[in-house]
Structure formats: structure tokens, C-alpha cells
Coordinates of C-alpha atoms in Angstrom, one line a residue:
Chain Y
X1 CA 28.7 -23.5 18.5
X2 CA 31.6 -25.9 18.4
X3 CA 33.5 -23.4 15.9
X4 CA 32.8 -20.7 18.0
X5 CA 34.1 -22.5 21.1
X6 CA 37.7 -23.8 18.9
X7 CA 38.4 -20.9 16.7
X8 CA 39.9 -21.9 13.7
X9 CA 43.4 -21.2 13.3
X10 CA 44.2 -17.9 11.5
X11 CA 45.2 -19.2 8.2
X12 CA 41.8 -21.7 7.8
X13 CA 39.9 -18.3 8.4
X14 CA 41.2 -15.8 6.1
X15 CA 40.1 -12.6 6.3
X16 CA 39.0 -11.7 3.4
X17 CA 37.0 -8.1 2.9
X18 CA 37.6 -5.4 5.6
X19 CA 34.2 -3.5 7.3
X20 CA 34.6 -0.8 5.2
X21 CA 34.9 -2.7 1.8
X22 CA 32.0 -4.6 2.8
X23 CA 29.7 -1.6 4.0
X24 CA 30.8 0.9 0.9
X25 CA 30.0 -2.6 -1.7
X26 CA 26.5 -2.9 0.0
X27 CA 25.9 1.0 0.0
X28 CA 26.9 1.2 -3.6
X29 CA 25.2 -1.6 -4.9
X30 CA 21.6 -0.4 -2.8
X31 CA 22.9 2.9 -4.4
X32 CA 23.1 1.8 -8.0
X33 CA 19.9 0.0 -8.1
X34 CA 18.3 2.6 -6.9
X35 CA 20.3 4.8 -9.4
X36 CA 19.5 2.3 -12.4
X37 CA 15.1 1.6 -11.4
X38 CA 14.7 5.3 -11.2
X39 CA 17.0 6.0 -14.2
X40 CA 14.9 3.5 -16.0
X41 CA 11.7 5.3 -15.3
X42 CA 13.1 8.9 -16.6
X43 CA 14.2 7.5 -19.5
X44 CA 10.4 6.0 -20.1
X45 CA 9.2 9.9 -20.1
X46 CA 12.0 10.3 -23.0
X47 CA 13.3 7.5 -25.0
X48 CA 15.0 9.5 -27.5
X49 CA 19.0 10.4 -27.4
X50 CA 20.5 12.7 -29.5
X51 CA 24.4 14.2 -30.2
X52 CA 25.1 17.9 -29.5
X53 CA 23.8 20.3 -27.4
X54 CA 20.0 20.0 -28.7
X55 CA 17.5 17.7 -29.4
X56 CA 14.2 17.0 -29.0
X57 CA 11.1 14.9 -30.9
X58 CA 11.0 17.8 -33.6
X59 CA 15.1 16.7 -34.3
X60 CA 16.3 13.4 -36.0
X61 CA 17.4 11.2 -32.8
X62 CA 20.7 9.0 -32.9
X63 CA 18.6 6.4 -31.8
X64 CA 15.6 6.1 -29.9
X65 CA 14.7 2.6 -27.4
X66 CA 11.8 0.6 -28.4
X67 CA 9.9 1.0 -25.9
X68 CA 6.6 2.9 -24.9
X69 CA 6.7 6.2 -23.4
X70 CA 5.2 8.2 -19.8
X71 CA 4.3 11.3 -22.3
X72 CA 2.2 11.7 -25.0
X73 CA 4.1 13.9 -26.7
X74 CA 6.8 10.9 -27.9
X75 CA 5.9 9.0 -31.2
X76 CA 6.7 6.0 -29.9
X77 CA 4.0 3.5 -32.7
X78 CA 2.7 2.2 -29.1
X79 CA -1.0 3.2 -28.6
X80 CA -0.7 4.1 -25.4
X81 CA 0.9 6.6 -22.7
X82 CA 2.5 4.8 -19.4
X83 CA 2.1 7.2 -15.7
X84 CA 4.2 9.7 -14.8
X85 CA 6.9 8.8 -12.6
X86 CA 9.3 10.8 -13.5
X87 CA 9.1 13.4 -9.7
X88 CA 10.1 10.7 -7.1
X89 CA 12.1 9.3 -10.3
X90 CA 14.6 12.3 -10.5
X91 CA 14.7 12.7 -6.7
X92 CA 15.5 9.5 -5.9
X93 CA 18.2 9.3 -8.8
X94 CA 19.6 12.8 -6.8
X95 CA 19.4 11.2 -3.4
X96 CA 21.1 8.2 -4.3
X97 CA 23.9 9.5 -6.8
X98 CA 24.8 11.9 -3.5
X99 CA 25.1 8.6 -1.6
X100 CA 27.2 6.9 -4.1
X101 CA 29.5 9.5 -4.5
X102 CA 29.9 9.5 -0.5
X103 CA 30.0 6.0 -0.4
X104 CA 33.1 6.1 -3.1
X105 CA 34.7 9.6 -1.7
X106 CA 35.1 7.6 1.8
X107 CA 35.8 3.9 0.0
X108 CA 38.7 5.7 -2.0
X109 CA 39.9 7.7 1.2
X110 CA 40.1 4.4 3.5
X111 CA 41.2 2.2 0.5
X112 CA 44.4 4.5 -0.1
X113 CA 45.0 4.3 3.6
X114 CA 44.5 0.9 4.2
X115 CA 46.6 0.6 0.7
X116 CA 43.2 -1.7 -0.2
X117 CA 43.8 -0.6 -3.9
X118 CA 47.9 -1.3 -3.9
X119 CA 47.1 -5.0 -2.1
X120 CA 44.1 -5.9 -4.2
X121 CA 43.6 -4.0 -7.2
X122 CA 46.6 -3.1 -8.5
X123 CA 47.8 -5.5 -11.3
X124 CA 51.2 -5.9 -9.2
X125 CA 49.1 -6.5 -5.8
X126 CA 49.4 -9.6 -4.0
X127 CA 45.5 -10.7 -3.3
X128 CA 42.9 -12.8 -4.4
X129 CA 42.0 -11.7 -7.6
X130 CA 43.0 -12.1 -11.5
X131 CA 44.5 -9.5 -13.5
X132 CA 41.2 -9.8 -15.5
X133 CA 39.0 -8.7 -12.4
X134 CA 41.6 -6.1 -10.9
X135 CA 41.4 -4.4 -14.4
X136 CA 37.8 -4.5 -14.3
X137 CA 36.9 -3.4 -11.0
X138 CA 39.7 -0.5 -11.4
X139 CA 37.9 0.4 -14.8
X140 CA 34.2 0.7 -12.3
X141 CA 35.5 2.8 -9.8
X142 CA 38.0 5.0 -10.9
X143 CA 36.2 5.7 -14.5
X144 CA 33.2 4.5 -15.2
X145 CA 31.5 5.7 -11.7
X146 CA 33.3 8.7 -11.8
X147 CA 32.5 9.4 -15.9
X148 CA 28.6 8.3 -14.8
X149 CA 28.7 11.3 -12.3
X150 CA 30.1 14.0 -14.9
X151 CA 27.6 13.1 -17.8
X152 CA 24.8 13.6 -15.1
X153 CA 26.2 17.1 -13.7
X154 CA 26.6 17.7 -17.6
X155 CA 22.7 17.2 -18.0
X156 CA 22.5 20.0 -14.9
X157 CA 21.5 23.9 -16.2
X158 CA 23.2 25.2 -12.9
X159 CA 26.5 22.9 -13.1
X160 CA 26.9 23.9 -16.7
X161 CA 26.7 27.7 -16.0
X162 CA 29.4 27.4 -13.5
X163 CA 31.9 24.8 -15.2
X164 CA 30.5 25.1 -19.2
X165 CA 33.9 23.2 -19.9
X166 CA 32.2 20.1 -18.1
X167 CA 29.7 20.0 -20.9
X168 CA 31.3 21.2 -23.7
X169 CA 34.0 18.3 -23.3
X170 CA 31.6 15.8 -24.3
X171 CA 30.0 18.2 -26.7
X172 CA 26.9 19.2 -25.4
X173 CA 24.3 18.5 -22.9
X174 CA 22.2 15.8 -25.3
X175 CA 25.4 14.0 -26.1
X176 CA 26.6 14.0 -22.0
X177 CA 23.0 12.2 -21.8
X178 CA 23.5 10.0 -24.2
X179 CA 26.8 8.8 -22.9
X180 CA 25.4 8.6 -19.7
X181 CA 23.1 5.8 -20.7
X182 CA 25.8 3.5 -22.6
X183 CA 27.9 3.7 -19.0
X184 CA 24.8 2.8 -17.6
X185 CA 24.6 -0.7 -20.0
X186 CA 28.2 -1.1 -19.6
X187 CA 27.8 -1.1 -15.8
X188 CA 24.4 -3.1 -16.0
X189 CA 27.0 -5.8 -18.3
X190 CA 29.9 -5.6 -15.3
X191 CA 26.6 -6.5 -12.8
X192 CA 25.3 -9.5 -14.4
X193 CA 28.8 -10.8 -15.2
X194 CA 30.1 -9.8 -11.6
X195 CA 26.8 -11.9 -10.6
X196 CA 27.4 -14.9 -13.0
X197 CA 31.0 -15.3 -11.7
X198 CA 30.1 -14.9 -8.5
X199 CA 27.6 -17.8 -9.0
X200 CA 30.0 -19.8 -10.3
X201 CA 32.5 -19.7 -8.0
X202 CA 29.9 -20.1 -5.2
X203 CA 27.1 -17.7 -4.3
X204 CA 26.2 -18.2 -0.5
X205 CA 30.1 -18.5 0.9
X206 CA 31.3 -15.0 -1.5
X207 CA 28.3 -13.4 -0.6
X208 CA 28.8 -14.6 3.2
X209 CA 32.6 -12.9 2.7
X210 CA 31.0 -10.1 1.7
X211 CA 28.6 -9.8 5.0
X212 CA 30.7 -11.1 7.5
X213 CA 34.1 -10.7 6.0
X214 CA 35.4 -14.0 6.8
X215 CA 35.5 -16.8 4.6
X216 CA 37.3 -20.1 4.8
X217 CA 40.6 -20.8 3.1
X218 CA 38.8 -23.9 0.6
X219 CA 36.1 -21.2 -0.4
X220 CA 38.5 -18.8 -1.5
X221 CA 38.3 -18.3 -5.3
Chain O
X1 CA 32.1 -7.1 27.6
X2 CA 36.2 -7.0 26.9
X3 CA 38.0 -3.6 27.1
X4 CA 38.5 -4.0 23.1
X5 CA 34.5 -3.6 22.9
X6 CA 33.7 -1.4 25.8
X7 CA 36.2 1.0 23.7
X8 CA 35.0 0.8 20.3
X9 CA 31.6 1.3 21.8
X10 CA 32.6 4.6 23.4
X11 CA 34.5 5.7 20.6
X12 CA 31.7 4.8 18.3
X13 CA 29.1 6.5 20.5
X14 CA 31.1 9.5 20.6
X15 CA 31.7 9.5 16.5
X16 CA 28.0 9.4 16.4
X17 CA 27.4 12.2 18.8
X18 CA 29.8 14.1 16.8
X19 CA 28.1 13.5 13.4
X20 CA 24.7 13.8 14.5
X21 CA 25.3 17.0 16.3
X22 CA 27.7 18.1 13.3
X23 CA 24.4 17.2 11.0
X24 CA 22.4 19.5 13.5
X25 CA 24.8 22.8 13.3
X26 CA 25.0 22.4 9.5
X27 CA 21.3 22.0 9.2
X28 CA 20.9 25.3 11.2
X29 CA 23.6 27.3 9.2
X30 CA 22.1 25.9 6.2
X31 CA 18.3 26.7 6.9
X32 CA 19.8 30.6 8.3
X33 CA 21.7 30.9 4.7
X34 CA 18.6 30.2 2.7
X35 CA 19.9 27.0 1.2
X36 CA 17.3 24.3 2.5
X37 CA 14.3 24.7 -0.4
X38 CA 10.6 24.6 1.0
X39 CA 10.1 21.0 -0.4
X40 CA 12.6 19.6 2.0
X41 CA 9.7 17.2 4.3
X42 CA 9.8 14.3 2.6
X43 CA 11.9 11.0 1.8
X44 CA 14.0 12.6 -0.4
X45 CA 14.7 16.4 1.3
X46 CA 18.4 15.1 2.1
X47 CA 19.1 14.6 -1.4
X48 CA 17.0 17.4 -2.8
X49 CA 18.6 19.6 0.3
X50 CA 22.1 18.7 -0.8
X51 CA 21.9 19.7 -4.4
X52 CA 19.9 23.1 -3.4
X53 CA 22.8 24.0 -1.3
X54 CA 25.3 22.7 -3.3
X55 CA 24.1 24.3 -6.3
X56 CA 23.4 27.6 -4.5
X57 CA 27.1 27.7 -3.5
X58 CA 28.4 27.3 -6.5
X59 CA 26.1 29.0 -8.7
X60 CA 25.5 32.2 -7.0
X61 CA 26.4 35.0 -9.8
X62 CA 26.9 32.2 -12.4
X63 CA 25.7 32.5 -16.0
X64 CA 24.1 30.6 -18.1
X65 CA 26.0 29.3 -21.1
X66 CA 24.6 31.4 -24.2
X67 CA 25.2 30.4 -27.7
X68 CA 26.3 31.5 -30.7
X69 CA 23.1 32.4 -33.7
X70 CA 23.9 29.5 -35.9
X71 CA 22.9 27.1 -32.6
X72 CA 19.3 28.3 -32.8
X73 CA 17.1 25.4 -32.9
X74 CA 15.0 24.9 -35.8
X75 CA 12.1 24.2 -34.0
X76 CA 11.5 25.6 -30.0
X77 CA 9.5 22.5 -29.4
X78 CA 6.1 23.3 -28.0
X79 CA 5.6 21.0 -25.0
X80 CA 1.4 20.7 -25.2
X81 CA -1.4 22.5 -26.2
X82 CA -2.4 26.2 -24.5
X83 CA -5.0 26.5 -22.1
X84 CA -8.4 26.1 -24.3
X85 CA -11.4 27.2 -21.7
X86 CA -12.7 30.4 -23.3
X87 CA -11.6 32.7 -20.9
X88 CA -8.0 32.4 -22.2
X89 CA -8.7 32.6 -25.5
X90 CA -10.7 35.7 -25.0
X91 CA -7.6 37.1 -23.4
X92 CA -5.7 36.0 -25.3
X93 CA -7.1 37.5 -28.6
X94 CA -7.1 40.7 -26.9
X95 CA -3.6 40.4 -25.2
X96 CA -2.2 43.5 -26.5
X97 CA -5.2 46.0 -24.8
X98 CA -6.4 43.4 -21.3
X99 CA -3.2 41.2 -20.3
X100 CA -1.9 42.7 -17.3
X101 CA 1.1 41.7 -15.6
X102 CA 0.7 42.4 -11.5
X103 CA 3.5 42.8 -9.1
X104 CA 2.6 42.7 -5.7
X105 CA 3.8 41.3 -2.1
X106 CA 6.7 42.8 -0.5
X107 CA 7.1 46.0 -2.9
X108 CA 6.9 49.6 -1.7
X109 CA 5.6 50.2 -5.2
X110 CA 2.7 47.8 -6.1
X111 CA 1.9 48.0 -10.1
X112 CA 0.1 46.1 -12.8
X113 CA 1.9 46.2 -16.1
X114 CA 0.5 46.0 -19.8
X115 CA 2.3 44.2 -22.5
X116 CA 3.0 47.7 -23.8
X117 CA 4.8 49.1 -20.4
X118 CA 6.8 45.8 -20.3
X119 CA 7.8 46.1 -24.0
X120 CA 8.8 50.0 -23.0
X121 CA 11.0 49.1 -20.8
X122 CA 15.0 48.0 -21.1
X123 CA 15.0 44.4 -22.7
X124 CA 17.8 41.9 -22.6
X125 CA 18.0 39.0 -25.3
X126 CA 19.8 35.8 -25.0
X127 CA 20.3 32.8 -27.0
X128 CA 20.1 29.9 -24.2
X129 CA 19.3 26.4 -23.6
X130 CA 16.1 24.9 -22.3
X131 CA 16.2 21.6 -21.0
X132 CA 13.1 19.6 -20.2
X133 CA 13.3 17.3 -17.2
X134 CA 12.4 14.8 -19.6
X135 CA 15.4 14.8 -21.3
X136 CA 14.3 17.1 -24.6
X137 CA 16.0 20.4 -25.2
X138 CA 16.2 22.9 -27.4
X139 CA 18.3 26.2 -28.0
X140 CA 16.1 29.6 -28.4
X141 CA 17.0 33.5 -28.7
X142 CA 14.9 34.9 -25.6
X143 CA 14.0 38.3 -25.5
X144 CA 12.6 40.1 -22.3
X145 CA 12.7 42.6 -19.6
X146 CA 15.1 41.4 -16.6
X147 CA 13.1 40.6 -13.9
X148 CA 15.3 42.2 -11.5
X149 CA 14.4 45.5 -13.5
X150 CA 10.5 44.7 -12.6
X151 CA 11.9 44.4 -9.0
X152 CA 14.1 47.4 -8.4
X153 CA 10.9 49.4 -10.2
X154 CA 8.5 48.5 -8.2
X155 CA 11.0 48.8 -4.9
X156 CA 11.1 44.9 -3.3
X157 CA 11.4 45.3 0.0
X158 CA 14.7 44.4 2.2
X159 CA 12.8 41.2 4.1
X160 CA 12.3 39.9 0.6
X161 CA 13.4 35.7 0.0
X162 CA 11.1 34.9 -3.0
X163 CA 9.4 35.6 -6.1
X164 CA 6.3 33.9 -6.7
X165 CA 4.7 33.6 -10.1
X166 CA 1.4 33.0 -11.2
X167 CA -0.2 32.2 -14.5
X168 CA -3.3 31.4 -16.3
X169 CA -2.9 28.2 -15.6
X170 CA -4.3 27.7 -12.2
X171 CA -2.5 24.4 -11.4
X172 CA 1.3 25.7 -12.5
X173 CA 2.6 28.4 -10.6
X174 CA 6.1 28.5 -9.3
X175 CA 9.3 30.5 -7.2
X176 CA 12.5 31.2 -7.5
X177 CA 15.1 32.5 -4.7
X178 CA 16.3 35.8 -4.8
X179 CA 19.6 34.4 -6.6
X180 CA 17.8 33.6 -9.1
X181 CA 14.9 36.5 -9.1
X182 CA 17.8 39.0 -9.3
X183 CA 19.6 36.9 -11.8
X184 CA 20.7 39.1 -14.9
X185 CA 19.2 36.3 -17.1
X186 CA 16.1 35.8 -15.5
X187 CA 13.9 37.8 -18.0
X188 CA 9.8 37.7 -17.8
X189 CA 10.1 37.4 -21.7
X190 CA 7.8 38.1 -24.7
X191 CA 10.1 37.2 -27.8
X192 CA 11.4 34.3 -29.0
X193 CA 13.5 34.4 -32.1
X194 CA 13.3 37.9 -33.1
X195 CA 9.6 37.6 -33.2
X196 CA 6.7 37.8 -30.5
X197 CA 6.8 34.8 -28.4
X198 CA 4.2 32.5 -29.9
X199 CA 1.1 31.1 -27.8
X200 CA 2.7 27.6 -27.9
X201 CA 5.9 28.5 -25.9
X202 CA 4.1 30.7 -23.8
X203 CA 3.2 34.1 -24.9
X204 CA 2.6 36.5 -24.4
X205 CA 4.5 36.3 -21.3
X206 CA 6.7 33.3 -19.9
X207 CA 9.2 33.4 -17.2
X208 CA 12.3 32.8 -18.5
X209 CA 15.0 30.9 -15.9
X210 CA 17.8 29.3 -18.1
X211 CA 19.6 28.2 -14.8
X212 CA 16.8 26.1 -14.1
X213 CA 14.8 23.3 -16.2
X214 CA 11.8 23.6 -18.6
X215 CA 9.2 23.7 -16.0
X216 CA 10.2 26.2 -13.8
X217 CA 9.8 28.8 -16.9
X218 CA 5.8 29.4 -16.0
X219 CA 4.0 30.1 -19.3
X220 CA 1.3 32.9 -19.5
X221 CA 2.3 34.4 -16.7
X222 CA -0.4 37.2 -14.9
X223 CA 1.4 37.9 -11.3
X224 CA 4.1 38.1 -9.1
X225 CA 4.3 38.0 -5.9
X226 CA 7.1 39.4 -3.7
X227 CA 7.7 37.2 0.4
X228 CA 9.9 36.4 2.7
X229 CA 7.3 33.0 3.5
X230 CA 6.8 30.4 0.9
X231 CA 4.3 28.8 3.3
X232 CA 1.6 31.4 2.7
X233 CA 1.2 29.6 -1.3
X234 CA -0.7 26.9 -1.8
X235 CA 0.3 23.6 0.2
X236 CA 3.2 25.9 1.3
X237 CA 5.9 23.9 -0.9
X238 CA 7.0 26.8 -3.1
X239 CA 4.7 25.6 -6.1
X240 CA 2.9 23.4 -7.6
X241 CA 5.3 20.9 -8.8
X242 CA 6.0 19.4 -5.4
X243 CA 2.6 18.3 -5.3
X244 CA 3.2 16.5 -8.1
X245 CA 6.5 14.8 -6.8
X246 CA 8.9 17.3 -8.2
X247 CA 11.3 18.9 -6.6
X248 CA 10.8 23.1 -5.8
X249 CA 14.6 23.1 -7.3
X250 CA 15.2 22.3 -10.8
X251 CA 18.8 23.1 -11.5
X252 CA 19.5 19.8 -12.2

């Protein structure tokens, strides 16, 4: 009550996120659990991946996960067959892949007019963060989000008989798969180390930056 | 409650009533265009709404990659066993002389079709890809009669939206939009391969929709109905794979 009554001057309360980097990095990261537990689950019906156009359990895989599979008809050496969840599965993964790639159409929009990314991410940018971390969070949303998004049109019969080129530039449909799964672990690595640092450098007062958008100037790191 | 506030509340109210009503107008276009699928009550009709339309839009009079010989598959991998109650396998031995192939609903012309009168007619083959939504594929030469030819012989009426198809197979039965009835690849196909399309993948008669995933391509298909109302089918959903959680639309 006190601090509300005696506002700290400007420079003890930096602030640090504005309302729409905060609402697009909760959106997204709702988004991209949801993309990754439903992901998860229709991989379980198939946990084969193969290069080129083709493949399937008659076909030598690239490499298969060792894990146990939603259908019977994948040797998998387990002795049983998990439930189908593959329906809600896919239409959850479609639901929230449209919402990500709102989320990021109106993040990049407002970041570019805001000059969010020539403040904070560019390496020449004047803000809180590291070369290291403006690299990386540059690398997630300009290519490995976008990249995610292409490899999973790729997978798409319709989107491939209107832009072919968009499947053929990874070399087939199987291989667009495939690739989309290793962006997946790279962006699973960028969470847990974006959660480790984060932990580090003080879980509740970041996390609180990133809710209320105000932090205080000895918290900043 | 300071000017600053009593602004951004009225300019947020009115952003809202702008969206919400903008929401409303595009839902009405939308459902008047014929790009909101019949699946669309549930928690995930936004999403499912949003790719049908999307994909509608852009894929009206697109085609679906075909491929050169030397990418046939080795295998066209049969997805389960055939239907194995004795009725199907007394058809099924006698395909040639009792499997008919009806074509009813909206037609001027109704007719019921032997595997002879569909072989007689002009055939289109096609070396295309079928992708399960599981994640399996494989790349087949397809050979059938254009199901648009079926359609324009048996006179589909004007009021026409959808062409339901029915199988053997009491629990997998499906539709497809007229975009995709009239679709110059959408065969009801009997070959695969140069040969007769084997039991496994189908035959003697499969629908064949390469713009679309694995199961919307209905094996042992017996029927097809011509509407304008997906409601009259079933749980009204379009098909059966709703009912099982997936979506009506498989183009992705």
C-alpha cells in the first residue's frame, strides 16, 4: 500500500516488457505447449521418420523413437497398443498453430512499430539483453517458428497442390516431417534453457516482469 | 476514473464491438460461401473453420502434385485387414457379376453401376501421394473413372453442395464438397499400379481424393449420395470420422 501511495521514481521502476510483448509471450508459450502435448500424441500413432517424399512401415526409416505406439500396425518390440488420440490431437495442433501464427503476425507488426526488435533484439540495440540471447531469441522467431510452420503446411495434401515448391524445397513431404520434429527438439532445448536462465537469474521477479511489465531496477538481469 | 481510463475504456469497447461484429459478418460470408465444414460445433471449429476456408480459397482448381513412374512405391502399404463377416467375402468373391455401385440423391438420373459399366467408361490414371494422418505415406499409380464423370452422367442437380459416400463398412462413410467432388482427380478408382486394385487397398472400388488424407479415400465403396444438407447423415457431421474426433476436412 505504501508503494502504491509513494510511487517510485521512474528510474527505480523500469519498465521493462510493453502489454503487447507480454500478451503475445503468454499466447505463444500456451500456444506452443499446446502445439508440442498434442504434437507428442500424433507422433505416438507414428514414430517412424523417413527422407523423401514416401515412407511408411513397409520402407527402411531414418530413424524411428523408442517408444510404444497408438496403432497396431507399427512394430514397435512393445507388447502393447496405447489409445487413439490422434482426432482432438491434430485439431488441437491446427487450432493452436493458427493462434501462434496470429500471435507472431501481430507481435512482428507492433514490434517493427514500436522498433521492439531494433531496441532489444538487434545485436546493435541498446536493451537489457546479451548478444548471446538477442541471437537466440532472433534465431526463434524469425526462423525457427516460421521454418516450424512451413514443414507443417509441407505435411498438408491441399497446401502442396497449390505451392508444390513448398514441399519439394525440403525434398518431400516425409522429409518436411521429419525436419519438423528436430525444430521441435531444438525449440523444446531453447525452453528448458530459456527456463533454467530464467531460474537463475530469479524466477518470481522475471516472471512478475513478464505479467505486470514492471520490474525494479536491482532485479534487472 | 481519470480521463486517461475513461478513454481507453471507450476506445477499447469500441475495438471490441468492431471485432466481434467484424467476426459476425465474416462468419456469415463464410457460412453463405460454403467454407464453414459441418464439424464446426465443437472446441476446436475455429481452428478447423480457419483451415477449411483457408484451404478452400486457395485450393479451389488446384492439383495434386503427380509423380514421375520411377517414384512408385514399392509397397502401397495396406492400412488393416478387409472387412471379414461373410457377407463381404461372398461379395466380394463374386465382385465382378453382384458389386453395384449406386448413385442417388440430388440426380435427375438415379443409376446403379456394375464394375463392368464403371470399367466402360473414360478412365483417368495418376501417380499421386497418399498421406495417412498418421504420418505414413506412400506413392501409387491410381486408375479410375473421374467422379465428376459419374456426376455429369447421372445429371447432379443445380442445389447440389455434397457427395456422400458409402461403403461396406458400415462405420466409415464420408463427403467431400463439390470442389472436390468435381475435382478432375477425384476418381472412384479400381486400379492401382497397372493392375486391379487389390482387396487390401480397397478394391474393388475406393474413392480416391489425393487433395485430402488417407481416410477420407472410403474403401469398398457401394453408394453415393448427391445433397445440399449434410445433416440428413448420420450424427449430421458430414461422416463418420467426427465422431471419432476427426475433423470432416482432411487437407491437412
Amino acid at each position: 500500500m505504501l508503494r502504491k501511495e509513494m510511487p517510485e521514481p521512474a528510474h527505480r521502476q523500469a519498465h521493462r516488457h510493453t502489454a503487447v510483448v507480454r500478451a503475445t509471450h503468454w499466447l505463444a508459450a500456451l500456444c506452443f505447449l499446446a502445439l508440442l502435448v498434442s504434437g507428442l500424441e500424433i507422433v505416438l500413432s507414428h514414430p517412424r521418420f523417413y527422407w523423401g517424399e514416401a515412407g511408411n512401415v513397409t520402407t527402411p526409416a531414418l530413424f524411428s523413437l523408442p517408444v510404444p505406439a497408438s496403432r497396431a500396425t507399427v512394430p514397435t518390440g512393445y507388447g502393447f497398443v496405447l489409445p487413439d488420440q490422434n482426432g482432438w490431437s491434430r485439431s488441437l495442433h491446427f487450432e493452436a498453430a493458427w493462434a501462434v501464427v496470429f500471435t507472431g503476425l501481430f507481435y512482428v507488426a507492433a514490434g517493427l512499430y514500436t522498433r521492439h526488435f531494433r531496441n532489444n533484439l538487434l545485436p546493435a540495440g541498446a536493451g537489457a539483453y546479451n548478444l548471446a540471447q538477442r541471437l537466440t531469441y532472433l534465431f526463434v522467431i524469425f526462423v525457427a517458428f516460421p521454418l516450424a510452420i512451413w514443414t507443417g503446411l509441407a505435411m498438408s495434401p491441399a497446401v502442396a497442390s497449390v505451392l508444390p515448391q513448398a514441399v519439394s524445397a525440403w525434398g518431400g513431404q516425409e522429409s518436411a516431417r521429419t525436419i519438423h520434429f528436430f525444430l521441435t527438439l531444438f525449440l523444446v532445448a531453447f525452453l528448458a534453457i530459456h527456463l533454467i536462465m530464467i531460474t537463475r537469474a530469479g524466477f518470481g521477479p522475471l516472471v512478475r516482469a513478464m505479467i505486470t511489465g514492471r520490474t525494479q531496477n536491482k532485479e534487472r538481469s | 476514473m481519470s480521463d486517461i481510463t475513461r478513454r481507453r475504456l471507450v476506445r477499447g469497447g469500441l475495438a471490441a464491438a468492431a471485432g466481434a461484429s467484424g467476426l459476425a459478418v465474416a462468419a456469415r460470408l463464410a457460412d453463405r460461401y460454403g467454407l464453414i465444414p459441418p464439424d464446426h460445433g465443437n472446441l476446436y471449429g475455429a481452428g478447423d473453420s480457419l483451415t477449411y476456408a483457408a484451404q478452400r480459397l486457395l485450393t479451389r482448381h488446384s492439383m495434386a502434385r503427380e509423380f514421375p513412374r520411377s517414384s512408385i512405391s514399392k509397397t502401397p502399404f495396406v492400412n488393416g485387414p478387409p472387412p471379414n463377416d461373410e457377407a463381404f467375402r461372398k461379395l466380394q468373391a463374386h465382385a465382378q457379376t453382384d458389386w453395384r455401385l449406386a448413385v442417388d440423391g440430388l440426380v435427375a438420373r438415379p443409376a446403379s453401376y456394375s464394375l463392368a459399366d464403371i470399367r466402360s467408361f473414360p478412365a483417368r490414371s495418376q501417380i499421386t501421394h497418399l498421406a495417412c494422418e498418421e504420418g505414413w505415406s506412400y506413392i501409387a499409380e491410381w486408375t479410375g473413372v473421374p467422379l465428376a464423370y459419374l456426376l455429369s452422367l447421372t445429371e447432379m442437380r443445380p442445389q447440389a453442395k455434397y457427395v456422400v459416400y458409402f461403403s461396406v463398412e458400415k462405420d466409415w462413410w464420408d463427403s467431400i464438397d463439390l470442389d472436390d467432388a468435381l475435382h478432375p482427380q477425384t476418381l472412384v478408382a479400381y486400379g492401382l499400379n497397372g493392375g486391379d486394385l487389390p482387396l487390401g487397398n480397397g478394391g474393388p472400388l475406393r474413392m480416391r481424393v489425393p487433395r485430402q488424407l488417407g481416410y477420407k479415400n472410403v474403401k469398398y465403396i457401394t453408394r453415393l449420395t448427391v445433397t445440399d444438407d449434410l445433416k440428413r447423415f448420420g450424427k449430421g457431421l458430414g461422416s463418420t470420422a467426427p465422431e471419432f474426433g476427426y475433423s470432416w476436412y482432411a487437407g491437412i
